Short mmCIF file of C-alpha atoms in Angstrom, two decimals:
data_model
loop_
_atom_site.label_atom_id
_atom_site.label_comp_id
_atom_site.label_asym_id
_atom_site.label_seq_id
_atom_site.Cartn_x
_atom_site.Cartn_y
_atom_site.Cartn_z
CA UNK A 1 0.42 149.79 0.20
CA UNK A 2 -3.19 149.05 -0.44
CA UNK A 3 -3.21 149.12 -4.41
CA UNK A 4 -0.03 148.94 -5.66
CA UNK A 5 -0.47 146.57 -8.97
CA UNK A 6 0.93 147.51 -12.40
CA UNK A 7 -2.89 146.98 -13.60
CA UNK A 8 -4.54 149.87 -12.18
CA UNK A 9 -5.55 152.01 -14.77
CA UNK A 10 -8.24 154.62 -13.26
CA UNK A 11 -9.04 155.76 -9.73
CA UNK A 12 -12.19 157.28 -8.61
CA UNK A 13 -11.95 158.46 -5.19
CA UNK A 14 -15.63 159.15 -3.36
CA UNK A 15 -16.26 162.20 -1.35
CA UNK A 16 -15.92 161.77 2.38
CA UNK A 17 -12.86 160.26 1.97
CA UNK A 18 -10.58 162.11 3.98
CA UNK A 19 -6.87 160.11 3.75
CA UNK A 20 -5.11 158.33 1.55
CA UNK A 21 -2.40 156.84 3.26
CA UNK A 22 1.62 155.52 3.39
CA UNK A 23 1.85 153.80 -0.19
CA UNK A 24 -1.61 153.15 -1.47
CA UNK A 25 -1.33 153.81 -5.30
CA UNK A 26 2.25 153.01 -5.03
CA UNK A 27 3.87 151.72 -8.66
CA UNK A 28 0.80 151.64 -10.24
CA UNK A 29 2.75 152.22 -13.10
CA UNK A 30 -0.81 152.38 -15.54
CA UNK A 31 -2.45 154.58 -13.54
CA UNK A 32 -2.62 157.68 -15.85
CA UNK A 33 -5.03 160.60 -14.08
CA UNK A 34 -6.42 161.28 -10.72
CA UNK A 35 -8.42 163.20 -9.11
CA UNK A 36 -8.63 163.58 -4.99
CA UNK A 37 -11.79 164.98 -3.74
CA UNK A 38 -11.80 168.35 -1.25
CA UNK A 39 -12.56 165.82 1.49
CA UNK A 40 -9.07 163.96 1.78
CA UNK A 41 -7.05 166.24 4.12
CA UNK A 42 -3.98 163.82 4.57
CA UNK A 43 -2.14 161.95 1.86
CA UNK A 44 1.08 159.38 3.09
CA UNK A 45 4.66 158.64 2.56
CA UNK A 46 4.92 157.47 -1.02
CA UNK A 47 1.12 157.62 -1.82
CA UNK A 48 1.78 157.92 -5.87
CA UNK A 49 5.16 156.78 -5.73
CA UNK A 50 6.78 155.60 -9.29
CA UNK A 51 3.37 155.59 -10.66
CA UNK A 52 5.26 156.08 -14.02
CA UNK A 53 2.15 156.71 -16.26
CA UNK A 54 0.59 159.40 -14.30
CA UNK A 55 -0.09 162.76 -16.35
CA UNK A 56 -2.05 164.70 -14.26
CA UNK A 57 -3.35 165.15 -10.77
CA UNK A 58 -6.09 167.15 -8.82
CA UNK A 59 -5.37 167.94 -5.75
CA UNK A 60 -7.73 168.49 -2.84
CA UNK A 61 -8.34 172.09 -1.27
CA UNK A 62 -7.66 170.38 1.54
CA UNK A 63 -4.30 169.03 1.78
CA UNK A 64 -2.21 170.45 4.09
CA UNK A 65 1.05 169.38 2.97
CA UNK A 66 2.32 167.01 0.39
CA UNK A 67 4.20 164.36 2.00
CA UNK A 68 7.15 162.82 1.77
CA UNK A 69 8.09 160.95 -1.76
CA UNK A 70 4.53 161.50 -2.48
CA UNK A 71 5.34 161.63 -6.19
CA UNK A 72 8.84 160.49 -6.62
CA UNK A 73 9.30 158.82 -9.54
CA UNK A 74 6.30 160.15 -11.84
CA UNK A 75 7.63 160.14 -14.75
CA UNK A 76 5.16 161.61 -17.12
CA UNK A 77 3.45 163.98 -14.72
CA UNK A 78 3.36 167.45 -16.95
CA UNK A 79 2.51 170.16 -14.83
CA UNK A 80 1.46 170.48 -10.93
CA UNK A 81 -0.82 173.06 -9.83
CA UNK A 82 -0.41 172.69 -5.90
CA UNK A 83 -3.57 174.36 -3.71
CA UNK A 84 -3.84 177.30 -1.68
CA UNK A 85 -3.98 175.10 1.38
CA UNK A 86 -1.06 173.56 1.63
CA UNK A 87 1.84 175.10 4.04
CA UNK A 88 4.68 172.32 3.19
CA UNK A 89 5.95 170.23 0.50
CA UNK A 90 7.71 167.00 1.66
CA UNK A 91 11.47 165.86 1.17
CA UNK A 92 11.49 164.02 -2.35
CA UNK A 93 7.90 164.96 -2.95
CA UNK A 94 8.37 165.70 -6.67
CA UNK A 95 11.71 164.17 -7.40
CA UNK A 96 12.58 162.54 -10.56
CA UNK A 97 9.25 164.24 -12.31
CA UNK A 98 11.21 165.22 -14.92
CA UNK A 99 8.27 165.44 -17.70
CA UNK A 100 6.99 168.46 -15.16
CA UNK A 101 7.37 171.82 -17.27
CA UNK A 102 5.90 173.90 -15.00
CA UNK A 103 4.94 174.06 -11.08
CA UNK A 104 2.43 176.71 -9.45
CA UNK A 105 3.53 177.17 -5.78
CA UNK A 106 0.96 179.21 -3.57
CA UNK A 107 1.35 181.56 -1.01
CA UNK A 108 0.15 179.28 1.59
CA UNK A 109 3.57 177.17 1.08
CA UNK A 110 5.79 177.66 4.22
CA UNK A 111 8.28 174.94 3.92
CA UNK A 112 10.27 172.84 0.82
CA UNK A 113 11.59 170.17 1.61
CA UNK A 114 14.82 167.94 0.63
CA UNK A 115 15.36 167.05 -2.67
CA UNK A 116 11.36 168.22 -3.41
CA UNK A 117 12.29 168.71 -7.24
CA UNK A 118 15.30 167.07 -7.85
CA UNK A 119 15.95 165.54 -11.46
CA UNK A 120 12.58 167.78 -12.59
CA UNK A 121 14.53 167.91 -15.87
CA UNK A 122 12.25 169.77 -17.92
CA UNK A 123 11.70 172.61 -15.46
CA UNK A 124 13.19 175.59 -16.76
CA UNK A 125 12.05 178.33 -14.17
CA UNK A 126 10.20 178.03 -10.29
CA UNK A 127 8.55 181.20 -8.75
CA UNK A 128 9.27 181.08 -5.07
CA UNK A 129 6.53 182.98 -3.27
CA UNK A 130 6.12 185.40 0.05
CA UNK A 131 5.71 182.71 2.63
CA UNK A 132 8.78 180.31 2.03
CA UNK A 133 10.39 180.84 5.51
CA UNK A 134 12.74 177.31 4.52
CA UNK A 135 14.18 175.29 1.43
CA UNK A 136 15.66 172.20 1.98
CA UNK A 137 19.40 171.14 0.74
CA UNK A 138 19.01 169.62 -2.93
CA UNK A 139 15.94 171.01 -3.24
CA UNK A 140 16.59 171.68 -7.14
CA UNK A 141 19.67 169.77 -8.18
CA UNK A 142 19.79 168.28 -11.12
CA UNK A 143 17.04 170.75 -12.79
CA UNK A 144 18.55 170.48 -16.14
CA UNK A 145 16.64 172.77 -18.10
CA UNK A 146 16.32 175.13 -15.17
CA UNK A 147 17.34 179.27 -15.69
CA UNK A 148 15.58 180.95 -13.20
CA UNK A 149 15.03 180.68 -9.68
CA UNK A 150 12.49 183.99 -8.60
CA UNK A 151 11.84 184.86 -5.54
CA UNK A 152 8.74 187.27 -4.47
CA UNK A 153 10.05 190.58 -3.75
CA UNK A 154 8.21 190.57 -0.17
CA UNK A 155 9.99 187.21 0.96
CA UNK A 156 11.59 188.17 4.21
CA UNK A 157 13.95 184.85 4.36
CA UNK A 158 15.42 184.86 0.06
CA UNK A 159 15.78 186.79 -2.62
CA UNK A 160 16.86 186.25 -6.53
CA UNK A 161 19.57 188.26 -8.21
CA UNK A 162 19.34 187.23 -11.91
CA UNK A 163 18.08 183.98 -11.35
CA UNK A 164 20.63 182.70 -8.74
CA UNK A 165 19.18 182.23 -5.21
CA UNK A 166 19.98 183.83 -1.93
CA UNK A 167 19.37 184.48 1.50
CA UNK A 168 17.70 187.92 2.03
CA UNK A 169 20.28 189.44 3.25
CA UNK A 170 22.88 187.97 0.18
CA UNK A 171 25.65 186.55 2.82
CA UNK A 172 24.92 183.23 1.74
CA UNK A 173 24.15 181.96 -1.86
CA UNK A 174 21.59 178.82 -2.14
CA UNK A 175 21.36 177.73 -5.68
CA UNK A 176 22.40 178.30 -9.00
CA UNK A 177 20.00 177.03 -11.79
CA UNK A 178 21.30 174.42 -13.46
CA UNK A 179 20.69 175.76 -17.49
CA UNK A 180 21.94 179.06 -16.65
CA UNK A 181 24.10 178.57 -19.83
CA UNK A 182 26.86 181.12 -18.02
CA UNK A 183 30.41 179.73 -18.62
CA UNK A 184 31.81 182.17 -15.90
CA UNK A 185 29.96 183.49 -12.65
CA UNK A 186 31.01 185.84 -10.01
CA UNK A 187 29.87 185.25 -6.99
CA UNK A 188 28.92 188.78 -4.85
CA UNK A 189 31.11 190.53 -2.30
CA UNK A 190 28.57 190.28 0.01
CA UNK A 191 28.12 186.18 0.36
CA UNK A 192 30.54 184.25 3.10
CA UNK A 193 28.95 180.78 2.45
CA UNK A 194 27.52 178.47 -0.03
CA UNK A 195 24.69 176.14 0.06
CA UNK A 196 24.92 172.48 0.16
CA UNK A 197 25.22 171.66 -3.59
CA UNK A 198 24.89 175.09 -4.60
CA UNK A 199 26.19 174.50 -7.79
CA UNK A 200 25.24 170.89 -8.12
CA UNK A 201 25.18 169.72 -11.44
CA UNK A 202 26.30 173.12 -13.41
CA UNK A 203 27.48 171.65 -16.54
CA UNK A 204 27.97 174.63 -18.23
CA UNK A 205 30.12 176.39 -15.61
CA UNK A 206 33.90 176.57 -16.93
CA UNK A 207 35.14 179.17 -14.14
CA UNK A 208 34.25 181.39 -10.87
CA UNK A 209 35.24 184.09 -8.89
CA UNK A 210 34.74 183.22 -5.33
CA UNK A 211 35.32 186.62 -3.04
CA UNK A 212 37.79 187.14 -0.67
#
């Protein structure tokens, strides 16, 4: 937790850097821009944790994955644009961001984790590309302003029927976006199970018709 300190205003990273690791920029509540050079390849647990003032952030073409709570708590991040390279995004990684209007998730992304975008309260829609294989549970609770959850049409593990989120096959349903603004929803005749806080946080829902 090398620079944590409410101080910390700018950051310039040098090239041949290649980590940044567990904690280092952690509450550096001032810090309000960043950018991470194509050398860093690993960033820790918690690296830009509650650093409340951060707006925006460029990645490196690196990264293979952004860790766990990377970003929780970054309040006034806007928008994430996350790089071709990376193949997993961490439990928590993005929770709580909930200035974030928009996220760009890449083909190269394998894996979502836990509670990745939780409480991103100003996200109203996510594109879920090809290569998910795996979501985590709570992945987008709390997504207040969320409609739409899409799903590319070549995923072999989920697909999206108007917005709500399934399984390929439809058996089981995942999510339900938060700002659907539905007061009723059937569920299909084809799902026997629902996700772990499938409807987490679904305000607007007043009734449902569960199949038999």
């Amino acid at each position: 937790w090398a620079f944590g300190s409410d101080s910390l205003t700018s950051v310039t990273i040098p090239d041949g850097v290649t980590s940044i690791g567990e904690g280092a920029f952690s509450s550096c509540a001032d810090l309000t821009s960043l950018t991470i050079p194509d050398s860093v390849t690993s960033i820790g647990d918690y690296a830009f944790y509650f650093c409340t003032d951060l707006i925006s952030v460029d990645l490196s073409n690196s990264l293979t994955s952004i860790s766990d709570y990377a970003f929780e708590g970054c309040t006034s991040l806007e928008s994430v644009t996350i790089p071709d390279s990376v193949e997993s995004i961490g439990n928590y990684a993005y929770q709580g961001c909930k200035s974030m209007t928009s996220v760009s998730i890449p083909d190269s992304v394998v894996s979502i984790g836990d509670f990745a975008f939780c409480g991103c309260t100003s996200l109203t829609s996510v594109s879920l590309p090809k290569s998910v294989a795996s979501i985590g549970d709570y992945a987008f609770c709390y997504c207040t302003s969320m409609t739409e959850i899409l799903v590319d049409e070549n995923n072999q593990y989920f697909t999206s029927d108007n917005g709500v989120l399934f399984d390929k096959n439809k058996t089981a349903l995942l999510a339900y976006p938060t700002d659907k603004n539905k007061m009723s929803y059937t569920i299909p005749d084809t799902v026997t199970s629902i996700g772990t806080a499938a409807f987490e946080g679904c305000s607007s829902l007043t009734s449902g018709t569960i199949p038999d």
